[in-house]
Amino acid sequence: DAGITQSPRHKVTETGTPVTLRCHQTENHRYMYWYRQDPGHGLRLIHYSYGVKDTDKGEVSDGYSVSRSKTEDFLLTLESATSSQTSVYFCAISGDRAMNTEAFFGQGTRLTVV
Amino acid sequence: DAKTTQPTSMDCAEGRAANLPCNHSTISGNEYVYWYRQIHSQGPQYIIHGLKNNETNEMASLIITEDRKSSTLILPHATLRDTAVYYCIVRAGGSNYKLTFGKGTLLTVNP
């Protein structure tokens, strides 16, 4: 398995509180992604990063921010959590585009906002 | 990004070949077709990818039509553990490697 670790794996938080999810990789891959998965919607891209301090929005970025200060870590922050952000969050990594490499996914973080 | 169309669900008998179709009629010449699967509540798993030639690995075979507008993922001898949602993805062009998933096909392998 690719070296991807998501933390925490499970979290329950209250509406209005800030939450940060961490994705850590040991593969030195350039690209990192955050997805959320909800019943009936499949996997939806929140944000992605194509290098240190280089990030861009995905299709469902409202209410989320990200940061990547070093290659191995990609943080997803919910500044003020809402119940609609209750979901399973997956991090993914992939190598350089020119190599057309596949993406590897973490095991997910189950976030519940009450 | 090229969009993909997959059936919502399919069934297959254990031990038989599972053939999962995908339409990607707007694919560009430099875009690859990727297949992933997701077994219940786990992270998606890469299966195979290709550009225009057929590909085979230890998990599956990928058949891409000559006009590249559709492809088929073949699991030669499906087992109960192959029950999963299978995603067909066309990799985005441009300078960033963005991966966009559709809703996929739920393959149920029956004993």
PDB file of N, CA and C in Angstrom, chain A residues 31 33 35 37 40 43 45 48 50 56 59 90 94-95 97 100-103 105-107, chain B residues 30 32 34 36 38 41-44 46 49 87 91 94-101 103:
ATOM      1  N   TYR A  31       1.292  15.501  -6.442  1.00  0.00           N
ATOM      2  CA  TYR A  31      -0.109  15.889  -6.403  1.00  0.00           C
ATOM      3  C   TYR A  31      -0.816  15.285  -5.190  1.00  0.00           C
ATOM      4  N   TYR A  33      -4.848  15.408  -3.142  1.00  0.00           N
ATOM      5  CA  TYR A  33      -6.254  15.737  -3.363  1.00  0.00           C
ATOM      6  C   TYR A  33      -7.061  15.485  -2.091  1.00  0.00           C
ATOM      7  N   TYR A  35     -11.137  14.706  -1.263  1.00  0.00           N
ATOM      8  CA  TYR A  35     -12.465  14.403  -1.763  1.00  0.00           C
ATOM      9  C   TYR A  35     -13.409  14.225  -0.583  1.00  0.00           C
ATOM     10  N   GLN A  37     -17.207  12.154   0.185  1.00  0.00           N
ATOM     11  CA  GLN A  37     -18.109  11.157  -0.384  1.00  0.00           C
ATOM     12  C   GLN A  37     -19.379  11.099   0.446  1.00  0.00           C
ATOM     13  N   GLY A  40     -25.268   8.863  -2.721  1.00  0.00           N
ATOM     14  CA  GLY A  40     -25.925   9.425  -3.887  1.00  0.00           C
ATOM     15  C   GLY A  40     -25.091  10.411  -4.681  1.00  0.00           C
ATOM     16  N   LEU A  43     -17.760  10.345  -5.258  1.00  0.00           N
ATOM     17  CA  LEU A  43     -16.602  11.106  -4.792  1.00  0.00           C
ATOM     18  C   LEU A  43     -16.581  12.472  -5.471  1.00  0.00           C
ATOM     19  N   LEU A  45     -14.510  16.205  -5.707  1.00  0.00           N
ATOM     20  CA  LEU A  45     -13.231  16.842  -5.437  1.00  0.00           C
ATOM     21  C   LEU A  45     -13.443  18.172  -4.722  1.00  0.00           C
ATOM     22  N   TYR A  48      -7.315  20.491  -4.559  1.00  0.00           N
ATOM     23  CA  TYR A  48      -6.158  19.681  -4.854  1.00  0.00           C
ATOM     24  C   TYR A  48      -4.912  20.554  -4.870  1.00  0.00           C
ATOM     25  N   TYR A  50      -0.865  20.883  -6.508  1.00  0.00           N
ATOM     26  CA  TYR A  50       0.088  20.419  -7.509  1.00  0.00           C
ATOM     27  C   TYR A  50       1.517  20.786  -7.133  1.00  0.00           C
ATOM     28  N   ASP A  56      -5.558  24.434  -5.727  1.00  0.00           N
ATOM     29  CA  ASP A  56      -6.641  24.923  -6.564  1.00  0.00           C
ATOM     30  C   ASP A  56      -7.944  24.300  -6.101  1.00  0.00           C
ATOM     31  N   GLU A  59     -14.684  20.890  -7.302  1.00  0.00           N
ATOM     32  CA  GLU A  59     -16.087  21.193  -7.602  1.00  0.00           C
ATOM     33  C   GLU A  59     -16.913  21.574  -6.387  1.00  0.00           C
ATOM     34  N   PHE A  90     -11.752  11.668   1.839  1.00  0.00           N
ATOM     35  CA  PHE A  90     -10.628  10.870   1.363  1.00  0.00           C
ATOM     36  C   PHE A  90      -9.531  11.771   0.824  1.00  0.00           C
ATOM     37  N   SER A  94      -0.795  11.428  -6.122  1.00  0.00           N
ATOM     38  CA  SER A  94      -0.345  10.857  -7.386  1.00  0.00           C
ATOM     39  C   SER A  94       0.966  11.510  -7.789  1.00  0.00           C
ATOM     40  N   GLY A  95       1.676  10.802  -8.667  1.00  0.00           N
ATOM     41  CA  GLY A  95       2.981  11.268  -9.084  1.00  0.00           C
ATOM     42  C   GLY A  95       2.889  12.308 -10.178  1.00  0.00           C
ATOM     43  N   ARG A  97       2.489  14.247 -13.522  1.00  0.00           N
ATOM     44  CA  ARG A  97       1.568  14.065 -14.635  1.00  0.00           C
ATOM     45  C   ARG A  97       2.244  13.422 -15.846  1.00  0.00           C
ATOM     46  N   ASN A 100       2.018   9.819 -16.010  1.00  0.00           N
ATOM     47  CA  ASN A 100       0.678   9.223 -16.075  1.00  0.00           C
ATOM     48  C   ASN A 100       0.471   8.166 -15.016  1.00  0.00           C
ATOM     49  N   THR A 101       0.870   8.465 -13.818  1.00  0.00           N
ATOM     50  CA  THR A 101       0.758   7.472 -12.760  1.00  0.00           C
ATOM     51  C   THR A 101      -0.631   7.477 -12.146  1.00  0.00           C
ATOM     52  N   GLU A 102      -0.957   6.375 -11.536  1.00  0.00           N
ATOM     53  CA  GLU A 102      -2.241   6.248 -10.888  1.00  0.00           C
ATOM     54  C   GLU A 102      -2.264   7.007  -9.558  1.00  0.00           C
ATOM     55  N   ALA A 103      -3.452   7.203  -9.025  1.00  0.00           N
ATOM     56  CA  ALA A 103      -3.632   7.846  -7.726  1.00  0.00           C
ATOM     57  C   ALA A 103      -3.827   6.785  -6.652  1.00  0.00           C
ATOM     58  N   PHE A 105      -5.228   6.232  -2.652  1.00  0.00           N
ATOM     59  CA  PHE A 105      -6.139   6.850  -1.711  1.00  0.00           C
ATOM     60  C   PHE A 105      -5.882   6.393  -0.288  1.00  0.00           C
ATOM     61  N   GLY A 106      -6.156   7.320   0.641  1.00  0.00           N
ATOM     62  CA  GLY A 106      -6.122   6.956   2.041  1.00  0.00           C
ATOM     63  C   GLY A 106      -7.389   6.210   2.431  1.00  0.00           C
ATOM     64  N   GLN A 107      -7.465   5.837   3.685  1.00  0.00           N
ATOM     65  CA  GLN A 107      -8.580   5.033   4.166  1.00  0.00           C
ATOM     66  C   GLN A 107      -9.785   5.861   4.582  1.00  0.00           C
TER      67      GLN A 107
ATOM     68  N   ASN B  30      -5.058  13.115 -26.144  1.00  0.00           N
ATOM     69  CA  ASN B  30      -4.003  12.900 -25.161  1.00  0.00           C
ATOM     70  C   ASN B  30      -4.531  12.502 -23.792  1.00  0.00           C
ATOM     71  N   TYR B  32      -6.050   9.836 -21.056  1.00  0.00           N
ATOM     72  CA  TYR B  32      -6.033   8.429 -20.715  1.00  0.00           C
ATOM     73  C   TYR B  32      -7.359   8.027 -20.059  1.00  0.00           C
ATOM     74  N   TYR B  34      -8.816   5.742 -17.099  1.00  0.00           N
ATOM     75  CA  TYR B  34      -8.427   5.080 -15.851  1.00  0.00           C
ATOM     76  C   TYR B  34      -9.646   4.360 -15.264  1.00  0.00           C
ATOM     77  N   TYR B  36     -10.905   2.688 -11.534  1.00  0.00           N
ATOM     78  CA  TYR B  36     -10.708   2.487 -10.095  1.00  0.00           C
ATOM     79  C   TYR B  36     -11.906   1.710  -9.567  1.00  0.00           C
ATOM     80  N   GLN B  38     -14.041   0.822  -5.676  1.00  0.00           N
ATOM     81  CA  GLN B  38     -14.164   1.138  -4.266  1.00  0.00           C
ATOM     82  C   GLN B  38     -15.022   0.066  -3.606  1.00  0.00           C
ATOM     83  N   SER B  41     -16.890   1.337   1.781  1.00  0.00           N
ATOM     84  CA  SER B  41     -16.341   2.252   2.784  1.00  0.00           C
ATOM     85  C   SER B  41     -14.811   2.343   2.795  1.00  0.00           C
ATOM     86  N   GLN B  42     -14.146   1.663   1.867  1.00  0.00           N
ATOM     87  CA  GLN B  42     -12.697   1.798   1.780  1.00  0.00           C
ATOM     88  C   GLN B  42     -12.327   2.901   0.788  1.00  0.00           C
ATOM     89  N   GLY B  43     -11.068   3.303   0.771  1.00  0.00           N
ATOM     90  CA  GLY B  43     -10.607   4.245  -0.230  1.00  0.00           C
ATOM     91  C   GLY B  43     -10.573   3.596  -1.600  1.00  0.00           C
ATOM     92  N   PRO B  44     -10.803   4.338  -2.663  1.00  0.00           N
ATOM     93  CA  PRO B  44     -10.743   3.772  -4.015  1.00  0.00           C
ATOM     94  C   PRO B  44      -9.381   3.156  -4.304  1.00  0.00           C
ATOM     95  N   TYR B  46      -6.807   1.774  -7.424  1.00  0.00           N
ATOM     96  CA  TYR B  46      -6.475   1.791  -8.845  1.00  0.00           C
ATOM     97  C   TYR B  46      -6.529   0.384  -9.426  1.00  0.00           C
ATOM     98  N   HIS B  49      -5.094   1.450 -16.433  1.00  0.00           N
ATOM     99  CA  HIS B  49      -5.352   2.587 -17.298  1.00  0.00           C
ATOM    100  C   HIS B  49      -4.751   2.336 -18.676  1.00  0.00           C
ATOM    101  N   TYR B  87     -15.281   2.762 -11.074  1.00  0.00           N
ATOM    102  CA  TYR B  87     -15.279   4.093 -11.668  1.00  0.00           C
ATOM    103  C   TYR B  87     -14.405   4.129 -12.918  1.00  0.00           C
ATOM    104  N   ARG B  91      -8.696  11.220 -17.564  1.00  0.00           N
ATOM    105  CA  ARG B  91      -7.841  12.173 -16.857  1.00  0.00           C
ATOM    106  C   ARG B  91      -7.885  13.524 -17.524  1.00  0.00           C
ATOM    107  N   GLY B  94      -4.515  19.751 -19.522  1.00  0.00           N
ATOM    108  CA  GLY B  94      -4.012  20.965 -18.897  1.00  0.00           C
ATOM    109  C   GLY B  94      -2.802  20.685 -18.039  1.00  0.00           C
ATOM    110  N   SER B  95      -2.436  21.658 -17.241  1.00  0.00           N
ATOM    111  CA  SER B  95      -1.200  21.556 -16.472  1.00  0.00           C
ATOM    112  C   SER B  95      -1.386  20.903 -15.114  1.00  0.00           C
ATOM    113  N   ASN B  96      -2.606  20.686 -14.702  1.00  0.00           N
ATOM    114  CA  ASN B  96      -2.831  20.100 -13.384  1.00  0.00           C
ATOM    115  C   ASN B  96      -3.513  18.753 -13.511  1.00  0.00           C
ATOM    116  N   TYR B  97      -3.107  17.848 -12.699  1.00  0.00           N
ATOM    117  CA  TYR B  97      -3.602  16.484 -12.796  1.00  0.00           C
ATOM    118  C   TYR B  97      -4.828  16.344 -11.910  1.00  0.00           C
ATOM    119  N   LYS B  98      -5.968  16.787 -12.418  1.00  0.00           N
ATOM    120  CA  LYS B  98      -7.187  16.756 -11.640  1.00  0.00           C
ATOM    121  C   LYS B  98      -7.946  15.469 -11.937  1.00  0.00           C
ATOM    122  N   LEU B  99      -8.376  14.782 -10.901  1.00  0.00           N
ATOM    123  CA  LEU B  99      -9.123  13.538 -11.038  1.00  0.00           C
ATOM    124  C   LEU B  99     -10.562  13.773 -10.650  1.00  0.00           C
ATOM    125  N   THR B 100     -11.467  13.610 -11.585  1.00  0.00           N
ATOM    126  CA  THR B 100     -12.884  13.816 -11.300  1.00  0.00           C
ATOM    127  C   THR B 100     -13.618  12.498 -11.467  1.00  0.00           C
ATOM    128  N   PHE B 101     -14.356  12.108 -10.415  1.00  0.00           N
ATOM    129  CA  PHE B 101     -15.089  10.846 -10.424  1.00  0.00           C
ATOM    130  C   PHE B 101     -16.549  11.058 -10.768  1.00  0.00           C
ATOM    131  N   LYS B 103     -20.352   8.643 -10.858  1.00  0.00           N
ATOM    132  CA  LYS B 103     -21.032   7.823  -9.852  1.00  0.00           C
ATOM    133  C   LYS B 103     -20.695   6.345  -9.966  1.00  0.00           C
TER     134      LYS B 103
END
